[in-house]
Coordinates of C-alpha atoms in Angstrom, one line a residue:
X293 CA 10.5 35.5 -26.9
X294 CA 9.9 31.9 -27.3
X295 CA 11.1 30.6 -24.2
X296 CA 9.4 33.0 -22.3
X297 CA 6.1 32.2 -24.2
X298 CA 6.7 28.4 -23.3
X299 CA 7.7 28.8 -19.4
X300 CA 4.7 30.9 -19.3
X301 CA 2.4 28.1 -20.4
X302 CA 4.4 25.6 -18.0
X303 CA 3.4 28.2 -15.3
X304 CA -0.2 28.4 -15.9
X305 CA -0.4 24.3 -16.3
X306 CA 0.9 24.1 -12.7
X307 CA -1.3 27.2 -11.5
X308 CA -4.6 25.4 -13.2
X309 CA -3.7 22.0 -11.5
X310 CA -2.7 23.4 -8.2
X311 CA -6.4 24.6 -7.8
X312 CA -7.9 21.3 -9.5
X313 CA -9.7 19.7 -6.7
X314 CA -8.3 16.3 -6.0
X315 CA -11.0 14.0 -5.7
X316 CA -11.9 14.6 -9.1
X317 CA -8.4 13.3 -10.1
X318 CA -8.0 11.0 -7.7
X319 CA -11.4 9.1 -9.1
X320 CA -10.1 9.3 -12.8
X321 CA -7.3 6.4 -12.4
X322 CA -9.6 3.9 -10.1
X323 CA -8.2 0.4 -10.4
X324 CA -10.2 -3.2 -10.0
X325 CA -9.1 -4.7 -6.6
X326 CA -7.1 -7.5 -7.8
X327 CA -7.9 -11.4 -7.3
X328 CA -5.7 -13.4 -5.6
X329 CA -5.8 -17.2 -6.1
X330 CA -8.2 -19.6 -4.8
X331 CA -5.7 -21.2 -1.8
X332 CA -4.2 -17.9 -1.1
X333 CA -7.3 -16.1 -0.5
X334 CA -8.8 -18.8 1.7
X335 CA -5.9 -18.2 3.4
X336 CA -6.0 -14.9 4.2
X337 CA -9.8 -15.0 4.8
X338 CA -9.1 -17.3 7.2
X339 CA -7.0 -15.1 9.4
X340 CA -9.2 -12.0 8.7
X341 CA -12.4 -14.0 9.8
X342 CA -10.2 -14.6 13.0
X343 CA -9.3 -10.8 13.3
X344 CA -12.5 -9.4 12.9
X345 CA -14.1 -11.8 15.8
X346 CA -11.0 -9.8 18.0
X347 CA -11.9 -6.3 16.8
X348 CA -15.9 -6.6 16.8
X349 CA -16.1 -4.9 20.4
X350 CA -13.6 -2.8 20.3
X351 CA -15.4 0.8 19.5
X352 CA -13.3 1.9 16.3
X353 CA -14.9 3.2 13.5
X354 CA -14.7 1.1 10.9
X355 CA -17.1 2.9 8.5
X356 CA -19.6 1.4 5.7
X357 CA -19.0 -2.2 4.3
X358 CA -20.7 -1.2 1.3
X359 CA -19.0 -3.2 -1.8
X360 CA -17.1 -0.9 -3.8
X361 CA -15.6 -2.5 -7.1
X362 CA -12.7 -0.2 -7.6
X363 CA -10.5 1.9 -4.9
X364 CA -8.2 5.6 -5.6
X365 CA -4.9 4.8 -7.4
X366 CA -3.0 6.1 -4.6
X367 CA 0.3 5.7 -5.8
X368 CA -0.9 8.1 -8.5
X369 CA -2.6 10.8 -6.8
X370 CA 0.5 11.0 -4.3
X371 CA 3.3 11.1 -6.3
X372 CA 4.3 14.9 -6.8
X373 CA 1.8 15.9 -4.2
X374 CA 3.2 18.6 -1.8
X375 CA 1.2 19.0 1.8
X376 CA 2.8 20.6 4.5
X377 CA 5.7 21.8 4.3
X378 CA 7.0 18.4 2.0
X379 CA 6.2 16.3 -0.6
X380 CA 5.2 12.6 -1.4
X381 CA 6.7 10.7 -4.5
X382 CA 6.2 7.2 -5.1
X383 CA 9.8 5.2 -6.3
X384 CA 10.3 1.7 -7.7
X385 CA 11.8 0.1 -4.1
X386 CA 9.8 -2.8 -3.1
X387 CA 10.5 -1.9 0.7
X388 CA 9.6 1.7 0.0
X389 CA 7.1 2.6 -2.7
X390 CA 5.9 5.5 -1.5
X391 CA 7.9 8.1 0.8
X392 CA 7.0 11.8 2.5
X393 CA 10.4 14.0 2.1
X394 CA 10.1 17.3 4.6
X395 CA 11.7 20.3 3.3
X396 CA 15.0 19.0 5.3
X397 CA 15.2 16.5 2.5
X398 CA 14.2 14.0 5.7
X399 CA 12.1 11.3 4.9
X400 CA 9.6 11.2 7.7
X401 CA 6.9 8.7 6.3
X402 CA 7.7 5.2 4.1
X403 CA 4.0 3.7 3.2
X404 CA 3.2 0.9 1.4
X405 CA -0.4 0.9 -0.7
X406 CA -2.9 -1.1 0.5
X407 CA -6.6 -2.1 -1.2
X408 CA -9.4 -3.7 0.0
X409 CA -13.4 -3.9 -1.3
X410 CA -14.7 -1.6 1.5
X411 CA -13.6 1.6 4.1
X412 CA -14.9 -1.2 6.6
X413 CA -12.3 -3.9 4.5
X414 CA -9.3 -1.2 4.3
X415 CA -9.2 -0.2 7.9
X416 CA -9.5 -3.9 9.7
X417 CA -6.9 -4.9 7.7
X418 CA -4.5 -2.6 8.3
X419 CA -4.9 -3.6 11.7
X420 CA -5.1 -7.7 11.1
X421 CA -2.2 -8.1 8.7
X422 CA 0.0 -5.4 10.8
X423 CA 3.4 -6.5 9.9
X424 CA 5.2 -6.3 13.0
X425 CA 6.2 -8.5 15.8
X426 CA 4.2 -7.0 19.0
X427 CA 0.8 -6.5 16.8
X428 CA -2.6 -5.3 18.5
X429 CA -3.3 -8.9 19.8
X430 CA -0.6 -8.0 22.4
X431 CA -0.9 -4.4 23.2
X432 CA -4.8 -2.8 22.1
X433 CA -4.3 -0.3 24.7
X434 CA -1.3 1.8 22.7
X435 CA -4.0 1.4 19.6
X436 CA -5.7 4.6 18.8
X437 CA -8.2 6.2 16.0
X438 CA -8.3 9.3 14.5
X439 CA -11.2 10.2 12.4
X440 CA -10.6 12.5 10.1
X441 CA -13.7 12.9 7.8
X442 CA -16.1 9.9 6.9
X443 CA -13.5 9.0 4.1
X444 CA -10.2 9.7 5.7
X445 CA -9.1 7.8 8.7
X446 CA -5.9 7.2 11.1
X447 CA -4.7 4.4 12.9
X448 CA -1.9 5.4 15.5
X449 CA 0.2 2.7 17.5
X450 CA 2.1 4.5 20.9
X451 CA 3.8 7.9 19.1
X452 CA 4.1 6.2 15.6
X453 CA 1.2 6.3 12.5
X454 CA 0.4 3.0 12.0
X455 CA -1.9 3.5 8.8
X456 CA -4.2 6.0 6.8
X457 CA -7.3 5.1 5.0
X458 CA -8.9 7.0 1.9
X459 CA -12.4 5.3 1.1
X460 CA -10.8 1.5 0.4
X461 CA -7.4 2.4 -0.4
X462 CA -5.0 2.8 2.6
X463 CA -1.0 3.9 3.4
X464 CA 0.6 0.9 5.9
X465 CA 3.4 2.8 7.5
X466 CA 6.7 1.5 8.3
X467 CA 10.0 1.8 9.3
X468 CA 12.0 3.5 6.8
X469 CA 15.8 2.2 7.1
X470 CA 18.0 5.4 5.9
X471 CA 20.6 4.4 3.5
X472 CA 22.9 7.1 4.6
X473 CA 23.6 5.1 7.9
X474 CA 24.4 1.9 5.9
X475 CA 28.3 1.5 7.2
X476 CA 27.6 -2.0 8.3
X477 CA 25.1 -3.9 8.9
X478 CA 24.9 -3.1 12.7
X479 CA 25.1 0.4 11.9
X480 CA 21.9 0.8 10.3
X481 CA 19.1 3.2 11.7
X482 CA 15.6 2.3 11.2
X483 CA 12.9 5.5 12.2
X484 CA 9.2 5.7 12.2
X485 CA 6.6 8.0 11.5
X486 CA 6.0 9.7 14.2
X487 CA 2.6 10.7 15.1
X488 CA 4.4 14.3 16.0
X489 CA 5.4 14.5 12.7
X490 CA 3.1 13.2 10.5
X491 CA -0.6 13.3 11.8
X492 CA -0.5 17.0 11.0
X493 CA 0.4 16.3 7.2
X494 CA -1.9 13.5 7.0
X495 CA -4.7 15.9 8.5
X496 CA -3.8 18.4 5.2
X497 CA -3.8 15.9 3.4
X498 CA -7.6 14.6 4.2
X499 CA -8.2 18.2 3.5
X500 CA -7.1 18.0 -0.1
X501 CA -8.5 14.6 -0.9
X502 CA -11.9 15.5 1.0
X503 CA -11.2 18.7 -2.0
X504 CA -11.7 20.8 1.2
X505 CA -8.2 22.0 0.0
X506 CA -6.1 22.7 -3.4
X507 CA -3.5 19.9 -4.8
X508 CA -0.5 21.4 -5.7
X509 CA 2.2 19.6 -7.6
X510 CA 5.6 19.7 -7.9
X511 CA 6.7 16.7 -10.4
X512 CA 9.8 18.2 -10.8
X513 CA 11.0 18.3 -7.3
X514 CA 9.1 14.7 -7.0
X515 CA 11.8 13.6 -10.2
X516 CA 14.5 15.7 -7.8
X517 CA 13.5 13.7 -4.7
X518 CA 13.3 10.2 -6.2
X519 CA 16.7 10.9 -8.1
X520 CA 18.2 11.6 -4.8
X521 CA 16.6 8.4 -3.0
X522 CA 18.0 6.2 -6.0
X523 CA 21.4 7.6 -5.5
X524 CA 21.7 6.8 -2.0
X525 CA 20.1 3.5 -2.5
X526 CA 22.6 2.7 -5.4
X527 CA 25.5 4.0 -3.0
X528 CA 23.7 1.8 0.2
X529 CA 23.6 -1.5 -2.0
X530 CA 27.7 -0.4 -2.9
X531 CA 28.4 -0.2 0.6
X532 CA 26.6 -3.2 1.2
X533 CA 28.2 -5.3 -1.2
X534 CA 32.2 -4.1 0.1
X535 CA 30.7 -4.8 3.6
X536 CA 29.3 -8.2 2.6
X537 CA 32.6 -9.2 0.2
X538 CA 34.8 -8.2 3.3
X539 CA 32.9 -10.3 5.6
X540 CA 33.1 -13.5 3.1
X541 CA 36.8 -12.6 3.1
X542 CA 36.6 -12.6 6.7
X543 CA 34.4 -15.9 7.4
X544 CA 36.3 -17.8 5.0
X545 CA 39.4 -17.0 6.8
X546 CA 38.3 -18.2 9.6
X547 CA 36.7 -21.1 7.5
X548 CA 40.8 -21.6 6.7
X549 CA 41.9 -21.2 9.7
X550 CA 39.4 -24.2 11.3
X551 CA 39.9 -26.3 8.6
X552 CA 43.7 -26.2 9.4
X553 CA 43.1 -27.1 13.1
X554 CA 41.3 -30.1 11.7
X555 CA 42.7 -33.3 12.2
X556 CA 42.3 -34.6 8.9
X557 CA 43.2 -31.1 6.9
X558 CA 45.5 -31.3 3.9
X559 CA 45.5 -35.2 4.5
X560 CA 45.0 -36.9 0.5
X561 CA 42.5 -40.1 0.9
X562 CA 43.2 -42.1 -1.9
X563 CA 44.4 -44.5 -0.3
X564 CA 43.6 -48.2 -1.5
X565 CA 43.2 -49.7 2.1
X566 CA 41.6 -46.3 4.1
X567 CA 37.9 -45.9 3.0
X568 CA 37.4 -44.3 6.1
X569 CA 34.4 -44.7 8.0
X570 CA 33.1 -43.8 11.2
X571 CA 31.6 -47.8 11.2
X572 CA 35.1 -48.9 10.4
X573 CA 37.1 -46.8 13.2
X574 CA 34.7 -47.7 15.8
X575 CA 34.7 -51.2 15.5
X576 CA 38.7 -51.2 15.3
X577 CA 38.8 -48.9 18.9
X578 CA 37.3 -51.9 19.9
X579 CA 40.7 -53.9 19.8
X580 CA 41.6 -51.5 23.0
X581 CA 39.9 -48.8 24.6
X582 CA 41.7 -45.9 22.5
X583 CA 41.3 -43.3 25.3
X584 CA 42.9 -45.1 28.1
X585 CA 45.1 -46.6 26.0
X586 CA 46.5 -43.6 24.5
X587 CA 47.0 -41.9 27.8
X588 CA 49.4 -44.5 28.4
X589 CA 52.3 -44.3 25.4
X590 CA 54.4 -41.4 26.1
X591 CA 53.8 -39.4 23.3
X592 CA 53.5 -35.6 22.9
X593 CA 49.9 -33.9 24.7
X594 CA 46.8 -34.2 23.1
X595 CA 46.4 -30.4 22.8
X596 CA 50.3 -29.6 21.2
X597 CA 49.0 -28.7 18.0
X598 CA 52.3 -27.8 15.4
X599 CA 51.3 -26.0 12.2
X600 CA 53.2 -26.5 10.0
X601 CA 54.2 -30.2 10.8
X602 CA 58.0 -30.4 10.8
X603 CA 58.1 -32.9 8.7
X604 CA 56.1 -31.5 5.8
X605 CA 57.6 -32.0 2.6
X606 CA 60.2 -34.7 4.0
X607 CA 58.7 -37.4 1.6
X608 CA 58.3 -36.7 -1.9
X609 CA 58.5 -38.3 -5.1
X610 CA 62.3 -37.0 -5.8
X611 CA 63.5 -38.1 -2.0
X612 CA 61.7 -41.6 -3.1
X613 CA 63.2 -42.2 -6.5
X614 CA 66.6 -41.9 -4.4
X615 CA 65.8 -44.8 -2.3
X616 CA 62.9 -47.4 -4.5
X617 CA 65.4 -48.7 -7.2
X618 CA 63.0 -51.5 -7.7
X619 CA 60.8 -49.6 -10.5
X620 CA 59.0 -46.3 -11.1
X621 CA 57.2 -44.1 -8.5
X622 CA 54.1 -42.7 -8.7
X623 CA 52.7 -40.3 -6.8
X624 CA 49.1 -41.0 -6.4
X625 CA 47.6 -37.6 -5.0
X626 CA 49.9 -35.2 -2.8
X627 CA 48.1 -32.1 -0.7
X628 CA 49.5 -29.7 2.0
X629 CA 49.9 -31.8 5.0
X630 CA 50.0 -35.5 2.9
X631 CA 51.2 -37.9 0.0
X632 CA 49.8 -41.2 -1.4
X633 CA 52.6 -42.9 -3.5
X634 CA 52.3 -46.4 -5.8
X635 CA 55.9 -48.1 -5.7
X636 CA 56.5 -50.2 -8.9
X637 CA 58.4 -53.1 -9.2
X638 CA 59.7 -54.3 -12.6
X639 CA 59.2 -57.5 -14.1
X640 CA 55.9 -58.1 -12.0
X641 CA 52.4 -57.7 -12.8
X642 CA 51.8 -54.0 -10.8
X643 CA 48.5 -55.4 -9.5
X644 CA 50.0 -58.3 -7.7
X645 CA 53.2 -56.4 -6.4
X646 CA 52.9 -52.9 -6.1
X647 CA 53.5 -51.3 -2.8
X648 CA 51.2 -48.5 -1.8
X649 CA 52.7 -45.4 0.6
X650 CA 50.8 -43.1 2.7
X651 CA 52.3 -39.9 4.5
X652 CA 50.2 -37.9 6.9
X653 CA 51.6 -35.1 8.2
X654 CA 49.3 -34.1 11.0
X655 CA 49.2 -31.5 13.5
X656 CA 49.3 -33.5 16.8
X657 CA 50.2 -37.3 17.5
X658 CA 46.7 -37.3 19.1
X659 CA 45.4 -36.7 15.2
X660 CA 48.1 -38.9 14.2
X661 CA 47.3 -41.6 16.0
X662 CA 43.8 -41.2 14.8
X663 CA 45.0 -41.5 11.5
X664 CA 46.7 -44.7 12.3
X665 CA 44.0 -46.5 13.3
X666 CA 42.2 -45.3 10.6
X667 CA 44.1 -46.6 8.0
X668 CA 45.1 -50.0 10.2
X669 CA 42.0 -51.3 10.5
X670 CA 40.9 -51.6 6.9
X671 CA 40.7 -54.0 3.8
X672 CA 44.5 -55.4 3.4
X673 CA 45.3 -57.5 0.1
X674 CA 46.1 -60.5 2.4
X675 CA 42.2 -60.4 4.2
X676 CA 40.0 -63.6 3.6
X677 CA 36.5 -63.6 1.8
X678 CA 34.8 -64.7 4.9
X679 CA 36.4 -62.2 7.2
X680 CA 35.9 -60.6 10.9
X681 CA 37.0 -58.5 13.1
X682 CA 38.0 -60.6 15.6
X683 CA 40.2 -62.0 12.9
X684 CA 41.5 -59.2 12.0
X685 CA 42.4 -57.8 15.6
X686 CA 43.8 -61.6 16.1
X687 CA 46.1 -60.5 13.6
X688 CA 47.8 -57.5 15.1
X689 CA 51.3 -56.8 16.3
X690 CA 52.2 -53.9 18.2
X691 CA 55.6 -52.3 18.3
X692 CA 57.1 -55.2 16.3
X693 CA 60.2 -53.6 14.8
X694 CA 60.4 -49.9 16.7
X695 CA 59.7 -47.8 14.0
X696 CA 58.9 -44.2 15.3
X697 CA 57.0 -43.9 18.8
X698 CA 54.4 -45.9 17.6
X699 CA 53.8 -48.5 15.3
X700 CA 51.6 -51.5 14.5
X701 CA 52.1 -55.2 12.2
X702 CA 50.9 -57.6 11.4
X703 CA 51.6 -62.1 12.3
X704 CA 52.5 -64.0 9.2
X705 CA 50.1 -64.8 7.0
X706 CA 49.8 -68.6 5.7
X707 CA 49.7 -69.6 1.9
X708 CA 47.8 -72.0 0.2
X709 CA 49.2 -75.0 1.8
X710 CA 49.7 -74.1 5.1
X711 CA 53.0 -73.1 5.4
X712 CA 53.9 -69.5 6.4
X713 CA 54.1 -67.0 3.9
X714 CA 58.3 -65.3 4.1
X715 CA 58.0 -62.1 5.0
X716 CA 54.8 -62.2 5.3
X717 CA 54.9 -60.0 9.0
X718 CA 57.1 -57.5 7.6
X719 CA 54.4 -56.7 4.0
X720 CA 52.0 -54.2 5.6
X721 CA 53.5 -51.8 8.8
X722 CA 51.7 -48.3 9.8
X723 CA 53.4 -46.4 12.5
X724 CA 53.7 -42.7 13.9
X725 CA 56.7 -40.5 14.2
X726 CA 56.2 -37.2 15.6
X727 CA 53.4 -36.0 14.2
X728 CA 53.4 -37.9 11.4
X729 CA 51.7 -41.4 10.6
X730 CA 52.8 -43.4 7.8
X731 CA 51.4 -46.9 6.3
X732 CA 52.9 -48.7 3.7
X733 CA 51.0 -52.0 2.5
X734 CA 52.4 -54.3 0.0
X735 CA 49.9 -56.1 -2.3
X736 CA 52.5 -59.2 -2.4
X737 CA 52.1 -60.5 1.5
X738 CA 55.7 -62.1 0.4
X739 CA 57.4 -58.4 0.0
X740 CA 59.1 -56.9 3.0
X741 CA 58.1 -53.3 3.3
X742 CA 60.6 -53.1 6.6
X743 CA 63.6 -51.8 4.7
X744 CA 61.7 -49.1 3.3
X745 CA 59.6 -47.7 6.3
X746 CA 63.4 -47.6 8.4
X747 CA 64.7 -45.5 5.9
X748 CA 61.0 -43.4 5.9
X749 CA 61.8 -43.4 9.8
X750 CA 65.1 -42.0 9.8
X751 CA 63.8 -39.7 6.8
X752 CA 61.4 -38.1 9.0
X753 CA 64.1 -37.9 12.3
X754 CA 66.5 -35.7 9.7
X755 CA 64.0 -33.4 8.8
X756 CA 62.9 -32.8 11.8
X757 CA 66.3 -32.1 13.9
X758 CA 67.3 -30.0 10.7
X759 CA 64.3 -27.8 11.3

């Protein structure tokens, strides 16, 4: 007989608390109205001061602004509290702490819990801080009051409950966003409490807080309700997070795909004589007017964009060990679309004599010439302290040995004593082939780079026709 003995107790608990009147309980658990900090409060002063100037003529009843020290735990008297035909529990969502379920299992009400020092305090500022967009500034005429008793009161805005008030304590309605509809984030439904809906439960429930009416609870369907709402808020934040890891997936193949179109993608920079800079590019351009100039060499469109470049791969540290015999290779930094080589030659000091490589292998000979005149007009071993860029441009050969479609030199250099430097106009040659720009710099001005871009030239024609 035990268990019977025990749900009979449980029964007559829930039978002596449905008949409790509520405003006995719902005075028990009053809180202190917290205090907000000294900046934040002038703050909001400040804008309520400005509010109440608005609403001073407007005819609502605000009721008494007697000082009251402590307001109704509402979160407390609500939770488990059934009226109508549905029930209220409070849950630990910041968005939605306290929802109305109807007995569809709909949610027809999401409220936060609102204080304030007085009914007058409470029901201004549910108006003044309304969180919305088109607030009562805009619109007072879709504003209305309800008054239900001299404790409970109603704010509606158009067909939707905007708040209810309980002495100082207050429910700010929003917009409850189901989770059910989460698919993506354009998918998402947002409803609000209708005034159809709702005004008639908030009317019972003025009855059972004015203890004009019983309080019946029902903690276990409460438990059963919240349980519910947490699952489909885990299985919302789920869908969310596949939706949000497919759309990174997405964006960042698009991300891949742009950064491919780019002129410079896949292009390695370490490159002794190429700190590129806008400042630098500019003021070579200036040696011609790159646009008109360009227009003129009979090279492929400017929009012929080839991905991959044809001659990707073509030069690579095996292909040049077969052609430097001079000393070791070393490949610098290699990338998709580029390679940055430093040529060795024995028996020198590698500072002095070393001969440095770069391979671009763009997309278009509009981003190779770019590239060209990037790395053309920069520091070369052979440029003076006191420098210009009039000297340097006084120093440019164009075309001078036909390498590619497109190349550019350098005049000879003089030594110490006057005398021209031997093969001086052959140590530094950047030129464009295809798609491709290549610039090989010696750091001896005496060391002839010639023989090695011509074979770099026909390199690139191969692999190109074999493709």
């Amino acid at each position: 007989n035990y268990p019977r003995i025990k749900m009979k107790n449980i029964l007559l608990k829930l039978f002596v608390l449905s008949y409790t009147p509520v405003l006995s309980f719902a005075l028990e658990p009053m809180i202190v109205v917290p205090e907000a900090k000294a900046s934040t409060r002038d703050a909001i002063q400040n804008i309520r001061l400005q509010g109440l100037q608005r609403l001073e003529n407007t005819g609502f009843h605000f009721g008494s602004k007697e000082f009251l020290k402590k307001a109704p735990d509402l979160k407390k008297i609500l939770h488990g509290l059934k009226v109508g035909k549905g029930i209220f529990f409070v849950t630990s969502d910041s968005w939605n702490s306290v929802l109305y379920c109807n007995q569809n299992s709909r949610i027809d009400g999401s409220m936060d819990v609102w204080y304030s020092t007085s009914i007058f305090g409470i029901r201004t500022d549910m108006i003044i801080f309304e969180g919305a967009s088109f607030n009562y500034w805009s619109m007072p005429s879709i504003y209305k009051e309800i008054v239900l008793s001299d404790d409970c009161w109603v704010m509606t805005k158009g067909d939707d409950i905007l708040c209810f008030t309980f002495k100082n304590a207050g429910l700010a309605f929003k917009g409850f966003t189901d989770p059910a509809t989460f698919v993506t984030p354009e998918t998402v439904k947002t409803r609000y409490a209708s005034t159809r809906e709702m005004l008639p439960v908030l009317k019972a429930l003025s009855l059972v807080l004015d203890g004009k009416a019983p309080a019946v609870y029902d903690f276990d369907l409460a438990q059963e309700k919240l349980m519910e709402f947490n699952r489909s808020i885990k299985q919302r934040d789920r869908r969310a997070r596949e939706v949000s890891k497919l759309r990174e997936q997405k964006e960042e193949k698009q991300r891949e795909e742009r950064r491919k179109l780019a002129p410079d993608y896949g292009i390695p920079g370490k490159f002794p004589f190429s700190v590129r800079g806008e400042s630098d590019l500019s003021e070579g351009l200036k040696w011609k007017n790159f646009d008109t100039y360009f227009s003129s060499l009979s090279l492929s469109p400017d929009k012929k964009v080839i991905l991959p470049n044809p001659d990707q791969g073509a030069i690579n540290q095996a292909w040049l060990k077969t052609v430097w015999k001079k000393g070791d290779v070393d490949v610098v930094e290699e990338q998709e679309n580029g390679v940055v080589a430093r040529l060795h030659t024995e028996g020198k000091d590698d500072d002095k004599s070393d001969i440095w490589l770069f391979v671009g292998y763009c997309q278009s000979q509009s981003a190779a010439m770019n590239e060209l005149y990037s790395r053309r007009f920069q520091k070369t071993p052979d440029r003076p302290e006191q420098w210009s860029w009039d000297d340097e441009i006084a120093t440019v050969v164009v075309n001078p040995f036909k390498l590619g479609d497109y190349s550019l030199g350098r005049q000879g250099g003089l030594g110490d004593f006057g005398g021209m430097i031997p093969a001086s106009n052959e140590s530094s040659l950047f030129f464009v082939n295809g798609n491709t720009v290549v610039a090989l710099v010696s750091m001896d001005p005496s060391c002839s780079v010639l023989s090695l871009a011509e074979q770099i030239d026909k390199r690139l024609e191969a692999a190109r026709k074999n493709k």
